[in-house]
C-alpha positions as MATLAB code, in Angstrom:
seq = 'MVTVKVKAFATVRSLLGSSLEMELKGNPTVYDLLNEIFRKYGVHIREMMINPQTGKLFEYFKILRNGRNIDFLQGLDTPLENGDEIAIFPPVGGG';
ca = [
     -12.976    8.814    7.977;
     -10.642    9.190    5.120;
     -11.667    6.861    2.605;
      -8.924    5.627   -0.612;
      -8.994    4.135   -3.151;
      -6.887    1.207   -3.477;
      -5.560   -0.575   -7.291;
      -3.302   -3.719   -7.360;
      -1.689   -5.258  -10.043;
      -0.353   -8.465  -10.577;
      -0.115  -10.898   -7.802;
      -0.863   -8.574   -5.423;
      -3.918   -7.977   -7.353;
      -4.618  -12.076   -6.613;
      -4.635  -11.597   -3.114;
      -6.846   -8.410   -2.833;
      -8.883   -8.069   -6.314;
      -8.167   -5.158   -8.603;
      -9.345   -2.708   -6.198;
     -10.811   -2.003   -2.910;
     -12.043    1.279   -0.738;
     -10.524    1.348    2.315;
     -11.409    4.031    4.595;
      -9.231    5.053    7.550;
      -9.278    7.245   11.165;
      -7.949    9.997   12.337;
      -4.774   10.495   10.191;
      -3.641    8.137    8.508;
      -0.071    7.758    6.042;
       0.502    5.154    4.201;
       1.819    2.947    6.223;
      -0.947    3.071    8.157;
      -2.876    1.960    4.662;
      -1.335   -1.074    4.528;
      -1.216   -1.872    8.502;
      -5.196   -2.243    7.664;
      -5.238   -3.891    4.774;
      -2.081   -6.649    6.216;
      -5.115   -7.175    9.151;
      -7.976   -7.671    6.964;
      -6.364   -9.451    3.857;
      -4.044  -11.872    6.192;
      -0.135  -11.632    7.090;
       0.600  -13.267    3.836;
       1.161  -10.337    2.510;
       2.551   -8.680    5.022;
       5.066  -11.368    3.935;
       5.046  -10.615    0.952;
       5.876   -6.639    0.815;
       7.705   -6.280    4.225;
      11.271   -7.085    4.450;
      11.312   -8.607    8.319;
      14.889   -7.735    9.021;
      14.042   -3.792    8.325;
       9.766   -3.632    8.731;
      10.213   -1.272    5.708;
       8.250   -1.917    2.475;
      10.940   -4.681   -0.359;
      12.236   -2.044   -2.478;
      10.918   -3.867   -5.883;
       7.833   -3.187   -4.192;
       6.207    0.798   -5.501;
       3.167    2.333   -4.262;
       1.755    5.193   -6.245;
      -0.235    8.428   -4.167;
      -2.293   10.148   -6.581;
       0.099    8.587   -9.527;
       3.132    9.829   -7.644;
       5.662    7.213   -6.166;
       5.632    7.615   -2.709;
      10.240    6.824   -2.859;
       9.542   10.662   -3.613;
       7.452   12.240   -1.436;
       7.265   11.398    2.241;
       7.637    7.409    2.020;
       5.515    4.981    3.595;
       4.707    8.307    5.892;
       3.154   10.155    2.919;
      -0.354   11.226    4.614;
      -3.847   10.191    2.768;
      -6.410   12.541    2.126;
      -9.833   11.703    1.401;
     -10.140   10.450   -2.150;
      -6.851    9.608   -2.431;
      -5.769    6.622   -5.359;
      -3.289    4.208   -3.805;
      -1.615    1.933   -6.862;
       0.781   -0.816   -5.180;
       2.444   -2.298   -7.933;
       5.074   -5.820   -7.084;
       8.214   -6.498   -9.408;
       6.879   -8.205  -12.801;
       9.095  -10.039  -15.080;
       9.367  -10.085  -18.558;
      10.656  -10.347  -21.232;
];
């Protein structure tokens, strides 16, 4: 089992809480983690984060693994290791 800590921000925080721990089997990736979150917390989170036309994460969502943007790693195929910290940032507006 691989245990990762997930920190959620802004609108995602209101759905998941500020942080949670997830246990994943095998050799999980960020994609596996997101699917487990969607399974556990509901399809509405998937609809918010995943483009239904492409099946990929909306580009305005940012996910960090241990402080590094997964866009500069292996994207959703980025492998997860025990103790990793994942941060999920939805789009945020401001002025």
